[in-house]
CSV table of C-alpha atoms in Angstrom, one decimal:
chain,number,residue,atom,x,y,z
A,14,MET,CA,0.0,0.0,0.0
A,15,LYS,CA,2.8,2.4,0.9
A,16,HIS,CA,4.5,1.8,-2.5
A,17,ARG,CA,1.3,2.4,-4.3
A,18,ILE,CA,0.9,5.8,-2.5
A,19,ILE,CA,4.5,6.7,-3.5
A,20,TYR,CA,3.9,5.8,-7.1
A,21,PHE,CA,0.7,7.7,-7.1
A,22,LEU,CA,2.3,10.9,-5.7
A,23,ALA,CA,5.1,10.6,-8.3
A,24,PHE,CA,2.6,10.3,-11.1
A,25,VAL,CA,0.8,13.4,-9.8
A,26,ALA,CA,4.0,15.4,-9.7
A,27,LEU,CA,5.0,14.4,-13.2
A,28,PHE,CA,1.5,15.2,-14.5
A,29,SER,CA,1.6,18.7,-12.8
A,30,MET,CA,5.1,19.4,-14.3
A,31,LEU,CA,3.9,18.5,-17.8
A,32,ALA,CA,0.8,20.6,-17.4
A,33,CYS,CA,2.9,23.5,-16.2
A,34,ASN,CA,5.3,23.2,-19.2
A,35,SER,CA,2.3,23.0,-21.5
A,36,LYS,CA,0.8,26.1,-20.0
A,37,THR,CA,4.2,27.9,-20.3
A,38,LYS,CA,4.5,27.0,-23.9
A,39,THR,CA,0.9,28.2,-24.6
A,40,THR,CA,1.6,31.5,-22.9
A,41,THR,CA,4.8,32.0,-25.0
A,42,GLN,CA,2.9,31.2,-28.2
A,43,ASP,CA,0.1,33.7,-27.2
A,44,GLN,CA,2.7,36.4,-26.6
A,45,SER,CA,4.3,35.7,-29.9
A,46,SER,CA,0.9,35.8,-31.6
A,47,ASN,CA,0.1,39.2,-30.0
A,48,SER,CA,3.4,40.7,-31.1
A,49,GLU,CA,2.8,39.6,-34.7
A,50,LYS,CA,-0.8,40.9,-34.8
A,51,GLU,CA,-1.7,42.9,-37.9
A,52,TYR,CA,-3.4,46.1,-36.8
A,53,MET,CA,-5.9,48.0,-38.9
A,54,VAL,CA,-4.9,51.4,-40.3
A,55,VAL,CA,-8.1,53.0,-41.6
A,56,ALA,CA,-7.4,56.2,-43.6
A,57,TYR,CA,-10.2,58.6,-44.4
A,58,VAL,CA,-9.6,60.6,-47.6
A,59,ALA,CA,-11.7,63.6,-48.4
A,60,GLY,CA,-13.0,63.6,-51.9
A,61,TYR,CA,-13.7,67.3,-51.7
A,62,ARG,CA,-10.0,68.1,-51.1
A,63,ASN,CA,-7.8,69.1,-54.1
A,64,PHE,CA,-5.5,66.2,-53.7
A,65,ASP,CA,-3.9,63.6,-56.0
A,66,PHE,CA,-5.1,60.3,-54.7
A,67,THR,CA,-2.6,58.4,-56.9
A,68,SER,CA,0.1,59.8,-54.7
A,69,ILE,CA,-1.2,58.2,-51.5
A,70,ASP,CA,1.3,55.9,-49.8
A,71,VAL,CA,-0.7,52.8,-48.9
A,72,SER,CA,2.3,50.7,-47.8
A,73,GLY,CA,1.1,50.9,-44.1
A,74,ILE,CA,-2.6,51.4,-44.7
A,75,THR,CA,-5.1,48.6,-44.6
A,76,HIS,CA,-8.4,50.4,-45.4
A,77,ILE,CA,-9.3,53.6,-47.2
A,78,ASN,CA,-12.7,55.3,-46.5
A,79,TYR,CA,-13.6,57.7,-49.2
A,80,ALA,CA,-15.6,60.7,-47.9
A,81,PHE,CA,-18.3,61.1,-48.7
A,82,GLY,CA,-21.4,59.6,-50.4
A,83,ASN,CA,-24.7,61.3,-49.8
A,84,ILE,CA,-28.3,60.2,-49.2
A,85,ARG,CA,-30.9,61.3,-51.8
A,86,ASN,CA,-34.5,60.2,-51.9
A,87,GLY,CA,-33.6,57.6,-49.2
A,88,GLU,CA,-30.8,56.0,-51.2
A,89,ALA,CA,-27.0,56.0,-50.8
A,90,VAL,CA,-25.5,57.8,-53.8
A,91,PHE,CA,-22.3,59.1,-55.2
A,92,ASP,CA,-23.1,62.8,-55.2
A,93,SER,CA,-21.4,65.4,-57.4
A,94,THR,CA,-22.6,68.2,-55.2
A,95,LYS,CA,-19.7,70.3,-53.9
A,96,ILE,CA,-18.4,70.3,-50.3
A,97,ASP,CA,-16.5,73.4,-49.3
A,98,GLY,CA,-16.5,74.5,-52.9
A,99,GLN,CA,-15.0,71.3,-54.2
A,100,GLY,CA,-16.7,68.7,-56.3
A,101,LEU,CA,-16.4,64.9,-56.0
A,102,SER,CA,-15.8,62.6,-58.9
A,103,PRO,CA,-16.3,58.8,-59.4
A,104,GLU,CA,-12.8,58.9,-60.9
A,105,ASP,CA,-11.6,59.3,-57.3
A,106,LEU,CA,-12.8,55.8,-56.5
A,107,ALA,CA,-11.1,54.4,-59.6
A,108,GLU,CA,-7.9,56.0,-58.6
A,109,LEU,CA,-8.2,54.6,-55.0
A,110,ASN,CA,-8.8,51.1,-56.4
A,111,GLY,CA,-5.7,51.5,-58.5
A,112,LEU,CA,-3.7,51.8,-55.4
A,113,LYS,CA,-4.2,48.0,-54.9
A,114,ALA,CA,-1.5,47.5,-57.4
A,115,LYS,CA,0.9,48.8,-54.7
A,116,ASN,CA,-0.9,47.0,-51.8
A,117,PRO,CA,-3.1,44.1,-52.9
A,118,LYS,CA,-4.5,43.7,-49.4
A,119,LEU,CA,-5.9,47.3,-49.4
A,120,ASN,CA,-9.7,47.6,-48.9
A,121,VAL,CA,-11.5,50.6,-50.4
A,122,LEU,CA,-14.8,51.7,-49.0
A,123,ILE,CA,-17.1,54.7,-49.5
A,124,SER,CA,-18.3,56.5,-46.4
A,125,ILE,CA,-21.9,57.7,-46.4
A,126,GLY,CA,-22.9,60.8,-44.5
A,127,GLY,CA,-20.5,62.8,-42.4
A,128,TRP,CA,-21.3,66.1,-40.7
A,129,SER,CA,-22.7,67.8,-43.8
A,130,TRP,CA,-24.6,64.9,-45.4
A,131,SER,CA,-26.3,63.1,-42.5
A,132,LYS,CA,-29.7,64.7,-43.1
A,133,GLY,CA,-31.3,61.7,-44.8
A,134,PHE,CA,-30.4,59.0,-42.3
A,135,SER,CA,-33.4,59.2,-40.0
A,136,ASP,CA,-35.9,59.1,-42.8
A,137,ALA,CA,-34.0,56.3,-44.6
A,138,ALA,CA,-34.0,54.2,-41.3
A,139,LEU,CA,-37.6,54.9,-40.4
A,140,SER,CA,-39.5,51.9,-41.8
A,141,GLU,CA,-38.8,48.4,-43.1
A,142,GLU,CA,-39.5,49.6,-46.6
A,143,SER,CA,-37.2,52.6,-46.4
A,144,ARG,CA,-34.4,50.5,-44.8
A,145,LEU,CA,-34.6,47.9,-47.6
A,146,LYS,CA,-34.5,50.7,-50.2
A,147,PHE,CA,-31.4,52.2,-48.5
A,148,ALA,CA,-29.7,48.8,-48.0
A,149,LYS,CA,-30.2,47.9,-51.7
A,150,SER,CA,-28.7,51.2,-52.8
A,151,CYS,CA,-25.7,50.6,-50.6
A,152,ALA,CA,-25.1,47.2,-52.2
A,153,THR,CA,-25.5,48.7,-55.7
A,154,LEU,CA,-23.1,51.5,-54.9
A,155,VAL,CA,-20.5,48.9,-53.7
A,156,ASP,CA,-21.1,46.8,-56.8
A,157,VAL,CA,-21.0,49.6,-59.4
A,158,HIS,CA,-17.8,51.1,-58.1
A,159,ASN,CA,-16.1,47.8,-57.4
A,160,LEU,CA,-15.7,48.6,-53.7
A,161,ASP,CA,-14.8,46.4,-50.7
A,162,GLY,CA,-17.6,47.6,-48.5
A,163,ILE,CA,-19.4,50.6,-47.1
A,164,ASP,CA,-19.0,52.8,-44.1
A,165,LEU,CA,-21.9,54.7,-42.5
A,166,ASP,CA,-21.1,57.9,-40.7
A,167,TRP,CA,-24.5,59.0,-39.3
A,168,GLU,CA,-23.9,62.2,-37.2
A,169,TYR,CA,-25.9,61.4,-35.2
A,170,PRO,CA,-28.8,59.0,-34.3
A,171,ASN,CA,-31.4,60.8,-32.2
A,172,GLN,CA,-29.3,64.0,-32.3
A,173,ILE,CA,-29.7,67.1,-34.4
A,174,GLY,CA,-26.1,67.2,-35.6
A,175,ALA,CA,-25.9,69.8,-38.4
A,176,GLY,CA,-29.6,70.6,-38.3
A,177,ASN,CA,-30.7,67.1,-39.2
A,178,ALA,CA,-34.1,65.4,-38.8
A,179,TYR,CA,-33.9,63.1,-35.8
A,180,ARG,CA,-36.3,60.9,-33.8
A,181,LYS,CA,-36.2,58.8,-30.7
A,182,GLU,CA,-36.9,55.8,-33.0
A,183,ASP,CA,-33.5,56.3,-34.5
A,184,VAL,CA,-32.0,54.3,-31.6
A,185,ARG,CA,-33.7,51.1,-32.7
A,186,ASN,CA,-33.9,51.9,-36.4
A,187,PHE,CA,-30.2,52.3,-36.7
A,188,THR,CA,-29.7,48.7,-35.6
A,189,LEU,CA,-32.4,47.6,-38.1
A,190,MET,CA,-30.7,49.6,-40.8
A,191,LEU,CA,-27.4,48.0,-40.2
A,192,LYS,CA,-29.0,44.6,-40.3
A,193,ALA,CA,-30.6,45.4,-43.6
A,194,VAL,CA,-27.4,46.6,-45.1
A,195,ARG,CA,-25.5,43.6,-43.9
A,196,GLU,CA,-28.1,41.3,-45.5
A,197,GLN,CA,-27.9,43.1,-48.8
A,198,LEU,CA,-24.1,43.0,-48.9
A,199,ASP,CA,-24.2,39.3,-48.2
A,200,LEU,CA,-26.8,38.8,-50.9
A,201,LEU,CA,-24.6,40.7,-53.3
A,202,ALA,CA,-21.7,38.3,-52.6
A,203,LYS,CA,-24.0,35.3,-53.0
A,204,THR,CA,-25.4,36.7,-56.3
A,205,LYS,CA,-21.9,37.4,-57.7
A,206,GLY,CA,-20.7,34.0,-56.5
A,207,ASP,CA,-17.2,35.2,-55.7
A,208,GLU,CA,-17.3,34.3,-52.0
A,209,LYS,CA,-16.3,37.8,-51.2
A,210,HIS,CA,-17.1,39.3,-47.8
A,211,TYR,CA,-18.1,42.9,-48.2
A,212,LEU,CA,-17.3,45.1,-45.2
A,213,LEU,CA,-19.8,47.1,-43.2
A,214,THR,CA,-18.4,49.6,-40.8
A,215,ILE,CA,-19.5,52.8,-39.0
A,216,ALA,CA,-17.9,55.9,-37.5
A,217,THR,CA,-19.1,56.7,-34.0
A,218,GLY,CA,-19.1,59.7,-31.7
A,219,ALA,CA,-16.7,59.6,-28.8
A,220,ASP,CA,-19.0,60.7,-26.0
A,221,LYS,CA,-21.6,59.0,-23.8
A,222,THR,CA,-24.5,60.8,-25.4
A,223,TYR,CA,-23.7,59.1,-28.7
A,224,VAL,CA,-23.4,55.7,-27.0
A,225,ASP,CA,-26.7,56.2,-25.1
A,226,ASN,CA,-28.5,56.7,-28.4
A,227,VAL,CA,-27.1,53.6,-30.2
A,228,GLU,CA,-27.7,49.9,-29.3
A,229,MET,CA,-24.0,49.1,-29.0
A,230,ALA,CA,-24.6,45.6,-27.7
A,231,GLU,CA,-26.7,44.8,-30.8
A,232,ILE,CA,-25.1,46.6,-33.7
A,233,HIS,CA,-21.7,44.7,-33.5
A,234,LYS,CA,-23.5,41.6,-34.8
A,235,TYR,CA,-23.7,43.3,-38.2
A,236,LEU,CA,-20.4,45.2,-38.3
A,237,ASP,CA,-16.9,44.2,-39.1
A,238,PHE,CA,-15.6,47.0,-37.0
A,239,LEU,CA,-16.2,50.6,-36.0
A,240,ASN,CA,-14.0,53.8,-36.0
A,241,ILE,CA,-14.4,56.0,-32.9
A,242,MET,CA,-14.0,59.7,-33.7
A,243,THR,CA,-11.8,60.4,-30.7
A,244,TYR,CA,-11.1,64.0,-31.6
A,245,ASP,CA,-12.9,67.4,-31.6
A,246,PHE,CA,-13.4,67.3,-27.8
A,247,TYR,CA,-12.8,71.0,-28.0
A,248,ASN,CA,-13.9,72.3,-31.4
A,249,GLY,CA,-15.6,74.9,-33.5
A,250,HIS,CA,-18.4,75.3,-30.9
A,251,HIS,CA,-16.1,76.5,-28.1
A,252,LYS,CA,-14.5,79.8,-27.4
A,253,THR,CA,-12.4,78.2,-24.8
A,254,THR,CA,-9.0,76.5,-25.5
A,255,GLY,CA,-8.6,72.8,-24.7
A,256,HIS,CA,-7.3,69.5,-25.9
A,257,HIS,CA,-9.2,68.2,-28.9
A,258,SER,CA,-7.9,64.6,-28.7
A,259,ASN,CA,-6.3,64.0,-25.3
A,260,LEU,CA,-5.6,60.4,-24.3
A,261,LYS,CA,-6.4,60.9,-20.7
A,262,ALA,CA,-8.1,63.6,-18.6
A,263,SER,CA,-6.1,66.7,-17.8
A,264,ALA,CA,-5.2,67.7,-14.3
A,265,ASP,CA,-8.2,70.0,-14.2
A,266,ALA,CA,-10.7,67.3,-15.3
A,267,GLY,CA,-13.6,69.6,-14.8
A,268,PHE,CA,-12.7,71.3,-18.0
A,269,ASP,CA,-12.2,68.2,-20.1
A,270,MET,CA,-15.0,67.5,-22.6
A,271,ASN,CA,-13.8,63.9,-23.0
A,272,SER,CA,-10.8,61.7,-23.4
A,273,VAL,CA,-9.7,58.8,-25.6
A,274,VAL,CA,-9.7,56.4,-22.7
A,275,ASN,CA,-13.2,57.4,-21.6
A,276,ALA,CA,-14.5,57.0,-25.2
A,277,ILE,CA,-13.2,53.5,-25.4
A,278,ASP,CA,-14.6,52.6,-22.0
A,279,VAL,CA,-18.1,53.8,-22.7
A,280,HIS,CA,-18.3,51.9,-25.9
A,281,VAL,CA,-17.0,48.7,-24.3
A,282,ASN,CA,-19.2,49.1,-21.2
A,283,ALA,CA,-22.2,49.4,-23.5
A,284,GLY,CA,-21.5,46.0,-25.0
A,285,PHE,CA,-19.4,46.6,-28.1
A,286,PRO,CA,-16.4,44.2,-28.4
A,287,VAL,CA,-13.1,45.9,-27.9
A,288,GLU,CA,-11.4,43.8,-30.5
A,289,LYS,CA,-13.6,45.4,-33.2
A,290,ILE,CA,-12.8,49.0,-32.3
A,291,ASN,CA,-10.4,51.4,-34.1
A,292,LEU,CA,-9.1,54.4,-32.2
A,293,GLY,CA,-9.4,57.7,-34.1
A,294,ILE,CA,-6.4,60.0,-34.6
A,295,PRO,CA,-6.6,63.5,-36.0
A,296,PHE,CA,-4.2,64.7,-38.7
A,297,TYR,CA,-5.3,68.2,-38.0
A,298,GLY,CA,-5.3,70.7,-35.1
A,299,ARG,CA,-7.7,73.2,-33.6
A,300,ILE,CA,-6.6,76.8,-33.4
A,301,TRP,CA,-7.8,79.6,-31.1
A,302,LYS,CA,-6.9,83.3,-31.4
A,303,GLY,CA,-7.0,86.2,-29.0
A,304,VAL,CA,-6.4,83.9,-26.0
A,305,GLU,CA,-6.3,85.2,-22.5
A,306,ASN,CA,-2.7,84.9,-21.2
A,307,GLU,CA,-2.0,84.5,-17.5
A,308,ASN,CA,1.8,83.8,-17.3
A,309,ASN,CA,1.6,81.5,-20.3
A,310,GLU,CA,-1.1,79.5,-18.6
A,311,VAL,CA,-3.3,79.3,-21.6
A,312,LEU,CA,-5.0,75.9,-21.4
A,313,PHE,CA,-8.7,76.1,-20.7
A,314,LYS,CA,-8.7,79.9,-21.2
A,315,LYS,CA,-11.2,82.1,-23.0
A,316,ALA,CA,-10.5,83.1,-26.6
A,317,GLU,CA,-11.8,85.6,-29.1
A,318,THR,CA,-12.4,82.9,-31.7
A,319,ILE,CA,-13.8,79.4,-31.8
A,320,GLY,CA,-11.5,76.4,-32.3
A,321,SER,CA,-11.2,76.3,-36.1
A,322,GLY,CA,-9.7,73.3,-37.8
A,323,ILE,CA,-6.2,73.6,-39.3
A,324,ASP,CA,-4.3,70.9,-41.2
A,325,TYR,CA,-1.2,69.6,-39.5
A,326,ALA,CA,0.7,70.3,-42.8
A,327,ASP,CA,-0.2,74.0,-42.4
A,328,PHE,CA,1.5,74.6,-39.1
A,329,TYR,CA,4.0,71.9,-38.1
A,330,GLN,CA,7.0,73.2,-40.1
A,331,ASN,CA,9.2,75.8,-38.4
A,332,ILE,CA,7.1,75.9,-35.3
A,333,ASN,CA,9.7,77.7,-33.3
A,334,ALA,CA,10.5,80.1,-36.1
A,335,ASN,CA,6.8,81.0,-36.3
A,336,GLY,CA,6.9,82.0,-32.7
A,337,TYR,CA,5.2,78.9,-31.2
A,338,THR,CA,6.4,77.1,-28.1
A,339,ARG,CA,5.4,73.5,-27.7
A,340,TYR,CA,4.0,72.4,-24.3
A,341,TRP,CA,3.1,69.0,-23.0
A,342,ASP,CA,0.3,68.1,-20.6
A,343,GLU,CA,1.7,65.2,-18.6
A,344,ASN,CA,-1.7,64.2,-17.3
A,345,ALA,CA,-3.6,64.3,-20.6
A,346,LEU,CA,-0.6,63.0,-22.6
A,347,ALA,CA,-1.3,65.7,-25.2
A,348,PRO,CA,0.7,68.5,-26.7
A,349,TYR,CA,-0.3,72.1,-27.5
A,350,LEU,CA,1.3,75.1,-29.1
A,351,TRP,CA,1.3,78.7,-27.8
A,352,SER,CA,2.4,82.0,-29.4
A,353,PRO,CA,2.4,84.8,-26.9
A,354,GLU,CA,3.0,87.4,-29.6
A,355,GLU,CA,0.0,86.3,-31.6
A,356,ARG,CA,-2.0,85.1,-28.6
A,357,THR,CA,-2.7,81.9,-30.5
A,358,PHE,CA,-3.2,78.4,-29.1
A,359,ILE,CA,-3.2,75.2,-31.2
A,360,SER,CA,-4.3,71.8,-29.9
A,361,TYR,CA,-2.9,69.0,-32.1
A,362,GLU,CA,-1.4,65.5,-32.5
A,363,ASP,CA,2.3,64.8,-32.8
A,364,GLU,CA,4.7,61.9,-32.8
A,365,GLU,CA,4.9,61.7,-29.0
A,366,SER,CA,1.1,61.7,-28.4
A,367,ILE,CA,0.8,59.1,-31.2
A,368,GLN,CA,3.3,56.9,-29.4
A,369,TYR,CA,1.2,56.9,-26.2
A,370,LYS,CA,-2.1,56.3,-28.1
A,371,VAL,CA,-0.7,53.3,-30.0
A,372,ASP,CA,0.7,51.8,-26.8
A,373,PHE,CA,-2.7,52.2,-25.1
A,374,MET,CA,-4.4,50.7,-28.2
A,375,LYS,CA,-2.2,47.6,-28.1
A,376,LYS,CA,-2.6,47.1,-24.3
A,377,ARG,CA,-6.3,47.6,-24.5
A,378,GLY,CA,-6.7,45.0,-27.2
A,379,LEU,CA,-8.2,47.2,-29.9
A,380,ALA,CA,-8.3,46.3,-33.6
A,381,GLY,CA,-6.2,49.3,-34.7
A,382,VAL,CA,-6.4,52.9,-35.6
A,383,MET,CA,-8.3,55.3,-37.9
A,384,PHE,CA,-7.2,58.8,-38.9
A,385,TRP,CA,-8.9,61.8,-40.5
A,386,GLU,CA,-7.6,62.6,-43.0
A,387,TYR,CA,-4.8,61.8,-45.4
A,388,SER,CA,-4.2,65.1,-47.2
A,389,ALA,CA,-3.9,67.0,-44.0
A,390,ASP,CA,-0.5,65.3,-43.4
A,391,HIS,CA,0.7,65.1,-47.0
A,392,ASP,CA,4.4,65.0,-45.9
A,393,LYS,CA,3.5,61.8,-43.9
A,394,THR,CA,5.1,63.0,-40.7
A,395,LEU,CA,2.2,61.6,-38.5
A,396,LEU,CA,1.5,58.7,-40.8
A,397,ASN,CA,5.1,57.5,-40.6
A,398,ALA,CA,5.1,57.9,-36.9
A,399,LEU,CA,1.9,55.9,-36.6
A,400,VAL,CA,3.1,53.0,-38.9
A,401,SER,CA,6.4,52.9,-37.0
A,402,GLU,CA,4.8,52.6,-33.6
A,403,LEU,CA,2.4,49.9,-34.8
A,404,SER,CA,5.3,47.8,-36.1
A,405,LYS,CA,7.0,47.8,-32.7
């Protein structure tokens, strides 16, 4: 009996050791898999900007979202109506598809809506008939222009946005609209018989108000991923300076409109899978003039102007020569520029803040990043920093 007990204990010890080694091996493999993960890099390109799309460097980009398609008579359409005085052309989409010769894995989508063209969403989502009409038009648009999918940028369900129609029914109807579009894209693939999976994605607001008006726990069933617009926290509605894309809350959190961390948390807490979320990065800044100056303490101060948008390419060169001094908010992990002579404040993104955001994105388990928009950084300063950090 004693010998049997000894043999039994020896067997248990051997089994435990093998199990431990197996667990160690699995952990090592998991870590290796994580380090080799391919993150999404979703680039919005504005069709209304005077930019040569054939010059886009797609070596580090996985998806391009062309902005924008419109909604007319309840249908998603490619619209030649001008935005900011610039027209859009179907040739843009052909040029973007041509970039696949440089990157065969590139996906090209058209984004419907945006701030200016979201007026038709609520009506298009209102009934089963209207949703089917809209969904069919989305599939047709994808098919006609040989696209890889469609991105819906409704700004915003059950909110007025830029003077849009909105209803409390938007909350449920948005889910049903996404379901209808998903079904029509799948039907398109089946009809064509090419076994292609057409992508359906959305852009989302970064605050809790947006999340409270969308069924986050339901919509993920129909989406491949979403892109959170984690920018414009301080924007063109504010005559007070502030960070427009800070990773964390500043020291004086009472002044912060939002943060990247909070935006991710409210999405995940509402039921959207973290592994299907892309973090938004702005390739532009927000500029305030006539800012109150108290010993160069200019963050969260009154200004004479609102926070207008300004392309990164329009201010980043010769910052010091132009009279700006760069400051770093250690709590918010965000930079800003200040010119005492011009009394001008700029909130923006730079290489250091991108490093912190990418590190956070990896640790949090997100799918990748999105940025708005390519032509604002045509020298690729921010894009190169982004791709470099993602490869680490």
